[in-house]
Each structure stands twice: as C-alpha cells, then as structure tokens.
Amino acid sequence: MQEAGIQFSVNGENVSVTVKHNETLADVLRQKLGLTGTKVGCDKGSCGACTVIMNGKTVSSCLIPAVKADKSEIITIEGISVNGELDPLQKAFIEEGAVQCGFCTPGMVLTAKALLDKNPNPTVDEIKKAIAGNLCRCTGYESIIAAVRRAAKAL
Amino acid sequence: MNANQVVGKPLVKKDAAAKVTGRAIYADDIFLKGMLHVKVLRSPHAHAVIKNIDTSEAEKLPGVKYVMTHKNAPDFLYNSYWREPVDSTRLPDDEQVFSQKMRYYGDRVAAVVAISEEVASDALKLIKVDYEVLPAINTPLDALKPSAVKIHDSGNLIKEVRWDVGDVDKGFAEADYIFEENFQTSVQQHVPLEPRCYIADYDPTSEKLTVWSSTQGVHNIRVLLGKLLKMPLSKIEVLQPFVGGGFGGKNDLFEEILVSLLSMRVGKPVKINFTREEEFVASRVRHAHTMNLKMGVKKDGTLIARHLTAFLNSGGYAAASSKVALTTGHRWIMLYRTPNIRYEGSAAYTNYPVAAAMRGFGTPQQTFATEILIDRIARKLNLDVLEFHKKNLVRVGDYDPISNITIESCGLEECIDVGAKEIGWYEKRGKKIRSGSKVRGVGMAVGTHNTGVKPFVNEISAAFVKLNEDGSLNVMAGSCDIGQGSDTMIAQIAAETLGIPYEKVEVLSGNTDVCPYDIGTHSSRQTYMAGNAVHLAALEAKKLLLENTAINLGTSPDDLEIREGVISSKSEPQKSITVGEAAMTILHQDKNVQIMGRGSFASTTNAPPFMAHFAEVEVDTETGEVNVLKLVAVSDCGTAINPLIVKGQAEGGLIQGLGFALMEGLLFDSKTGVPLNANMTDYFIPTAMDVPDEVKTFVANVVEPTGPYGAKGIGEPAMVATAPAILNAITDATGVELNNIPITAEKMLSSLRGN
C-alpha cells in the first residue's frame, strides 16, 4: 500500500501526516489527528455526519481521499469555537434544543456555518436546502432550522 | 401555574455543549493502547447452512491475530433480550455467537481480529465458505404454513397471544354495522445516525472485563455477559459513552459478547465498529405487521365489538418478539371502551432481519390499522370522527383489564380539541380544496403507549446522590441517556427536590460499577422511573441534611425549607445557612456524616401517555406526490419536566412518523430474501426538505398522580399516531383508501388510478 506525506492546515494549525492512498480525510482527521468531532455515519457520503469545510466549501470528508487534502485548509467542528468561546451558531443550537443525540450536530453546525458565511439572512427554504444533505433522525429538523435563524439574527 | 424552581423549565441540556463542540465521546471515538479491530463475515444468504468453512488463508495474512467461527466459538444458546431468570420461560434462547445455520442476510459467519480494519477486511475475503442455500421465507403467513421449511427446530411460531374481553361473536351479532379490512406495515429500520460500536478489554491480572457499548441499557448487557461468560457481575464493567440515537435498536445484547470473547482470547482490547449496511441488516428492525381488523358499531357510533388478528414478521431470531406481540394487543385493547374484544397476535420466524424493539413496540403498527378503520367508519356512517373518538376512547377511572390498572390521568379530549382547532379541522375537512392538479385534505389519529414495561416485565430503577461539601450534588443514575435527555431530566428533578440550583447538579449514568440498577432506556420509562428513583434518593439526602442542620440552627427539621441552595427556618427566616456551609459543617465537624441518598423505585402501575396527531396534506394527482403541509401533535405526557426536551421528542416523533407513512421500508428480493436497499441512499429517511411548512406541538394540561412531579412518558408515543393521521388526510383529499405503507408517489398514483 502506497503512502504519501501531505501537509495541510486544520483549524488554523499546520499539520504534516503520512497517509495511505485508500485513506479518507475523515479517517485521517479522526484516527491520525485525534479530531473525533467529525463523525462517520455511513462512509458513503449519504448522511452528512462527516461534513467539514474544505477550502471554504462543505464536503463529505468520508468521500475525500486523504491525499486530496494536501495544501488545503480544513475546518472541523473543533475549530468553530474560538478560545473556548462558543460561536453564536453553537449557542443557538443549544438554546433551541437542537441537540439530542448529537451525532449529526458537528456536520450540521458546519453546514449551517458555511451557509451563514455566504448568506447571513437565509429564509427557511434556503436553510432547508442547505442542510438537506445533513440527516438527523432525532430532532425532526424544526429546532435546527430555528437555531440557524436565531444565529442569523444574532450576527 | 408552575410553582417549581427547576422542573417545568426549558433548561439547556447538560450534554449540549459537549456535543456541539465535538468534545462528546462516542464509542468509535475511543482508542485504547494496543487495541485490535474486528470485522465480521456475514451471510450473503437469508437462509443457509454452512457446510464447510476454511479460515486457514485468513489466519496467515500478516496482521491477523485471531479468527473465530462456529468451530472454535462457545456454542451456548441465548436470547439477546434476557434479563432475569423468568425470561427463560418467555423468551426463546435461540441465538448463538456463531451458528452453523444462517437465518437472515447478515447472520454471523466468522470474525477476524487484526491490527487494523483494513487488514481484517482483507482477511474476510480469504475465508472460504460452502453454503447449502435453503428456501427463504419472507412473510409470517408463509412461515406458518404447514409446508414451510423450519427456520428453527422448534418450528416457526414464536408466540401466539390470545386475549378475550366479553364475547366478541355475540358483540358482532349485536352490531348494526360491521367493518373489516386488511392492513400491512413496512419493515422500518431505526437508522440512528451512529452506527453501533463495541469495545471489550479483558484484564487477565484482575480477571475484570470492561466493555464500552453503544447501548440503551448497560445493566442488561452486564447481566447477560455475566450469565454467558460465567463471571461475577462485580467483575464486569459496562460503560455507555455518548450514543448517537437508538430508538429501540440498541437495547439488546449484540456484538458485546463477541468482542468480550475475542479480547479474552487475544489478550488485548478489541473493537468492532458496524458499517451502515450492518447497522441496517445485522442489528434490529421494526416488526412488519400483517393485520386483519374487524369492528362492529351501533347506529349511534358506539363501538360494540373489535377483533384484531396480527401476524408479526419477527425475522431470523426471536429476541423480544413475544413481548411485541403482547404489547400490540395490550395497547390496542385498552384504548377504546368496547364490551367485546378479541386479540390474536402471532409472532413468527422468517428470514428477514431480526425484528425487536423500535419506537412504539407494536403500537404504531396496530394504531395504523385502528385509526384508519375508524376514519372509514365515520366517513361511511356520516359521523363526526372527532366525536366518534371522544365517545369511545378511555377516560380517567377506566380499568385496563390486561395490565390490571386504573387510568389515573388522561387528556385525550383536550388533545383532540386543541389539535382540531390548530389544524383548522372544520374549515378544511371534506372540502377538498384544489389548486390545479393538487388537492388538500386533513386527517387525524390518536394513540397511546407505555410509561414503563409493567405488567409484562418487572419495573425498577435506582439512583444514588451524594451532596458534596460545597453544596453541589453528584447523581449516579441507573438509567442511560441516548440523546433523549434523561440525564438532564434527572438533574432537574434532583435540583427541584433538594432545593438547589440546576447548575450545581452533575449526573453520571451508563456505568454499571458506579450506578445502581435500571432495566434500560426503552418503553418511554426514564422520566417516570429514573425520575421517581432520583426523587426518592434526593428526598433521603434532604432528610439527612435537614436533620443535621436543624440541630445546628436550633430548630426542628419540619421548620426548615431549602430554596435556591439556602436552608432557612420557616418561622424565623433569619436563621439560615447555605447548603454548602451546612454540608461542610456536617461532614467535617459535628457528626462527620456524608450526606447521601438512595432511591430504588418499583412502579405499581403503568400510566399510559396519550396523544392526538393531525395532518394536512396536499396530493398532486398528476405525480402522486404527497406533500405534508402541516403536522400537529398534542401530547398528554403529564407534566413536561423540560418543555424544550418534550418539544424535541414530539417534533422528532412527527417526522419519524412521516417517514413511516410516506418513505420508509426495507425492501427484499421476493425469492432470495436478500435486502435490496440497506443503505442511506436507497432507504429514505426524512431530510430537512421533507419537513412540513408548519409543525406545531402542544402539551395537554394533565398531571399524573404517580409520576415524578406529575410526569409520564413521551419518547415513543411521539410517533404512534402520525402515519394514520397522514393517510386519513390523503383519503380526505382524494377519496382513495390506503391500507399499507409507505405511500410512495408511485403507490399514490397507482391508487389514484384505481389499481
């Protein structure tokens, strides 16, 4: 199995890792960098639990070959709060009761963050479309949509 | 009016911050020193016998440490739902770690332990298996034919339940009208976002086994491991990390027994992490019910006779199926006042995935049939369906003959009235409002379920509390939080009972060494059972605290009250001391006493929760697409300990119910029984795009006298009535009668065209 050395930035920090050609970005984040906040729900890009922000866009990290992360900028859920201070989006999720089992939450927060970065005042329909690829089995999405709206107001 | 300080408040969950920052640790986030990885080879056939298995090539692969098959595994038989000796008489012991016979697609064939998942997966490909493929049985009716091949030696009938109230034949003879229809529900799967993961670490020096499990009940896992491994329970520690959803699918003993055995054999920690396909086919599914429902009514709309025959598709092993057959009948019998009732429920083996607990445990299936037939009866007899419900539904004071309890709280009328008003029932019902090819309708359904498992299982929950010397409290609860918020609810009840702030209470749960016993998180029981247990524990601690403080303040314990962390005399308020100061004094000076409390609660009743669901749909008669415009849930769950959490359950239940009605179901090859859509691309669960424009939830004004602060359950009831409400709305819109789910666009279109 061939290996390659790659370098990229995660949550503002530069990292160097050796990765196998069949490893995914999700594998590397979780197993090599100890960033287990990114979750794997299906390993096939169908559920959104593994969502991270790569070069400004949301991606399913279980579908990204690790080698492709070379020279990229990755943001994971661990990079959302700054110096222990929760992002308004995270606070909104908590306050709206949008966190039940929490497994979809990291991916959901990152997708919502990417949305608000581009569109600070989204309509309910725009929110629904943006998070359509992030499955949640617990909440029924109502509180998640409310959390995104609440965060948008706080911005 | 809420006179409570903490209970009844929409406080933020204790674990929300950890989850929203990625700090929460789930089982697959745990990495232990020297940990090895397990992959399981699973049967590609729904029904087969292993004639020969050769693992020699796999064993030689570099990095492979051990391979287990039926040849070198212990061959004990067990039932994955077993908890206590009496279960041996009511739950068949028909499972093995590795059987020679494969009874569902995904049944275990072999396990490889290796240095990585990758090596383990490669090794699986080197295992050679010769199967003798047997005919696959897909339905309970096929399974119960005399000519059917036996899936287990005991035959294909797992359990037959028959209950009679009054004389149903006489009742039908007296009826003015009789209605009878057949109904079929789908093989819904839980699809928790977290695929389950189990880790075992056996330490031969201390002979102690530690297991991390994505489970809903740590004590259940422990007792079964102890029984099968013949180990004392004090030497088995089962720990529950955060769990990413369960919905009943993570109740039973699964691969914990496998990783425990493997860890003992290889002398290292061992982890198995399920793939999503394994999560679909090798865990649990919902029983698909094949039902015939017959109801007899008098001219004035009084129900005089009811007869339900249900066949449950239990899959390759029995697990909790006999209990689902019981609960299906129990909840169906007790909801409507009817003098003559018959229930016949049969759980049968098939070669489908193993069916067991899934949110509602049989109640959603029978409610589907009941509420649709009632809607039809009202339609055909030109009766107001809301009035029909109110006339025939149970009320406070009614007796439940199956569980032998009297109903002490029931908000069904309020649920119906509030829901009807919110959806605009009388403005919309029967109006068939059109907009091009689209037509609208409204429908409703009511439901009930359990708060706990009495009478079919013994109910118990226990908790400890200890007051720290600064006035903060640690709670050790037997319950398990699977995301529904039981830890938070427990903290609220402990805080309220003791009179201290919510922020001062920390809850530890899901740990068998530290926490006392609880039968697991299912049956919508934690708020009621763990809540009552913690309440008792906090009362004991409070008594000890006040007795000791009274001496110091020179008054009597009855004269003292605690509010917001301050103990003060009712008669002389200037005599006061903070809980922290009192605890410090009592611990280090005076009598040197640790203020603590124990609560062990066994319920004497099963206070049923109730709800009414209303739906407004718009059906596109050209495409068959059903668009749910509005969903309303009005729940009688007694007191909402945390309204934010209750709202979350109600909303989540509505959407899961929507999935059950319109989208979900595992599909199987009709000949081979092999699942066709065991993945998240082809098995559809609702996404944000499927959420109706309006989702409204309400809590009825009901207090349950036996519940902690008046509470009952909500977790499962939250989805019991949604699917029939949606289907009844479709009928209101289109006139089309539908008897099975899911109602995909194709099915809708086909039904509209009269097929």
Short mmCIF file of C-alpha atoms in Angstrom, two decimals, chain A residues 1 20 22 30-31 36-44 46-47 49 77-78 81 86 89-91 93-97 99-106 109 125 127-129 131-132 134-143 145, chain B residues 12-13 15-17 19-22 24-26 28-29 31 118 188-195 243-245 247 276 358 482-484 644 647-649 651-653 655-656 664 680-681 683 685-689 691-693 695:
data_model
loop_
_atom_site.label_atom_id
_atom_site.label_comp_id
_atom_site.label_asym_id
_atom_site.label_seq_id
_atom_site.Cartn_x
_atom_site.Cartn_y
_atom_site.Cartn_z
CA MET A 1 0.00 0.00 0.00
CA LYS A 20 -2.28 5.77 2.63
CA ASN A 22 -7.04 4.49 0.31
CA ARG A 30 -10.31 11.04 13.40
CA GLN A 31 -7.53 8.49 13.70
CA THR A 36 -13.00 12.82 16.61
CA GLY A 37 -15.63 15.56 16.45
CA THR A 38 -16.09 14.69 12.77
CA LYS A 39 -18.38 11.64 12.72
CA VAL A 40 -18.78 8.81 10.22
CA GLY A 41 -22.42 7.80 9.76
CA CYS A 42 -22.42 5.88 6.51
CA ASP A 43 -18.93 6.17 4.96
CA LYS A 44 -20.59 6.72 1.57
CA SER A 46 -25.14 9.89 2.06
CA CYS A 47 -25.71 11.27 5.55
CA ALA A 49 -22.33 13.46 9.52
CA ILE A 77 -16.20 21.28 14.45
CA GLU A 78 -13.29 21.64 16.85
CA SER A 81 -15.41 27.82 18.96
CA LEU A 86 -18.93 29.17 21.63
CA LEU A 89 -24.43 29.17 15.97
CA GLN A 90 -23.36 26.70 18.64
CA LYS A 91 -25.11 28.76 21.32
CA PHE A 93 -28.25 25.08 18.72
CA ILE A 94 -28.03 24.67 22.50
CA GLU A 95 -30.72 27.21 23.29
CA GLU A 96 -33.20 25.94 20.70
CA GLY A 97 -32.93 22.34 21.92
CA VAL A 99 -29.05 18.85 20.09
CA GLN A 100 -30.43 15.44 21.02
CA CYS A 101 -28.11 12.50 20.39
CA GLY A 102 -25.62 14.94 18.90
CA PHE A 103 -24.21 12.66 16.20
CA CYS A 104 -25.42 14.82 13.29
CA THR A 105 -24.57 18.01 15.18
CA PRO A 106 -20.95 18.63 14.13
CA VAL A 109 -23.23 23.11 12.54
CA ASP A 125 -36.47 27.39 2.50
CA ILE A 127 -31.91 26.81 5.31
CA LYS A 128 -33.76 23.60 4.46
CA LYS A 129 -31.99 23.34 1.10
CA ILE A 131 -28.97 21.28 5.33
CA ALA A 132 -30.81 18.83 3.07
CA ASN A 134 -27.31 16.50 6.69
CA LEU A 135 -29.59 13.78 8.00
CA CYS A 136 -30.95 13.96 11.52
CA ARG A 137 -33.03 11.14 12.99
CA CYS A 138 -33.81 12.69 16.37
CA THR A 139 -34.99 16.29 16.11
CA GLY A 140 -37.26 16.41 13.10
CA TYR A 141 -35.21 19.44 11.95
CA GLU A 142 -37.59 22.10 13.37
CA SER A 143 -35.28 23.11 16.21
CA ILE A 145 -33.92 25.42 11.48
CA VAL B 12 -30.42 23.67 28.24
CA LYS B 13 -29.31 20.07 28.25
CA ASP B 15 -24.56 17.48 27.38
CA ALA B 16 -25.44 20.00 24.67
CA ALA B 17 -22.17 21.96 24.86
CA LYS B 19 -21.98 17.66 21.56
CA VAL B 20 -21.98 20.99 19.78
CA THR B 21 -18.20 21.38 20.09
CA GLY B 22 -17.24 17.86 19.09
CA ALA B 24 -18.59 14.34 23.20
CA ILE B 25 -17.02 10.90 23.01
CA TYR B 26 -18.99 8.13 21.29
CA ASP B 28 -15.91 4.77 17.97
CA ASP B 29 -14.06 7.83 19.29
CA PHE B 31 -8.88 4.34 21.06
CA GLU B 118 -8.28 -2.77 6.60
CA GLN B 188 -38.96 0.22 9.19
CA GLN B 189 -35.42 0.50 10.49
CA HIS B 190 -34.20 2.78 13.24
CA VAL B 191 -31.41 4.36 11.16
CA PRO B 192 -29.70 6.02 14.10
CA LEU B 193 -27.02 8.38 12.79
CA GLU B 194 -24.40 6.49 14.81
CA PRO B 195 -23.60 3.00 13.55
CA VAL B 243 -24.83 7.19 21.99
CA GLY B 244 -25.87 8.58 18.61
CA GLY B 245 -29.50 7.51 18.67
CA PHE B 247 -34.94 4.26 19.04
CA ARG B 276 -24.02 1.26 7.80
CA MET B 358 -38.50 0.04 17.64
CA ILE B 482 -29.27 8.01 24.43
CA GLY B 483 -29.78 11.61 23.42
CA GLN B 484 -33.34 11.95 24.63
CA LEU B 644 -37.73 22.02 25.37
CA LYS B 647 -40.94 19.55 22.23
CA GLY B 648 -37.89 17.86 20.70
CA GLN B 649 -39.40 14.42 21.23
CA GLU B 651 -41.25 17.05 16.73
CA GLY B 652 -38.80 14.20 16.15
CA GLY B 653 -41.63 11.70 16.51
CA ILE B 655 -41.07 13.46 11.37
CA GLN B 656 -40.18 9.84 12.03
CA GLU B 664 -39.55 4.13 4.79
CA MET B 680 -28.86 5.51 3.21
CA THR B 681 -29.18 6.32 -0.47
CA TYR B 683 -33.68 3.70 2.23
CA ILE B 685 -35.45 8.85 5.95
CA PRO B 686 -36.87 12.36 6.05
CA THR B 687 -34.46 15.18 5.27
CA ALA B 688 -34.96 18.86 6.05
CA MET B 689 -36.69 19.14 2.66
CA VAL B 691 -40.35 18.89 6.87
CA PRO B 692 -43.82 20.43 6.54
CA ASP B 693 -44.12 24.21 6.39
CA VAL B 695 -45.03 21.72 12.63
#
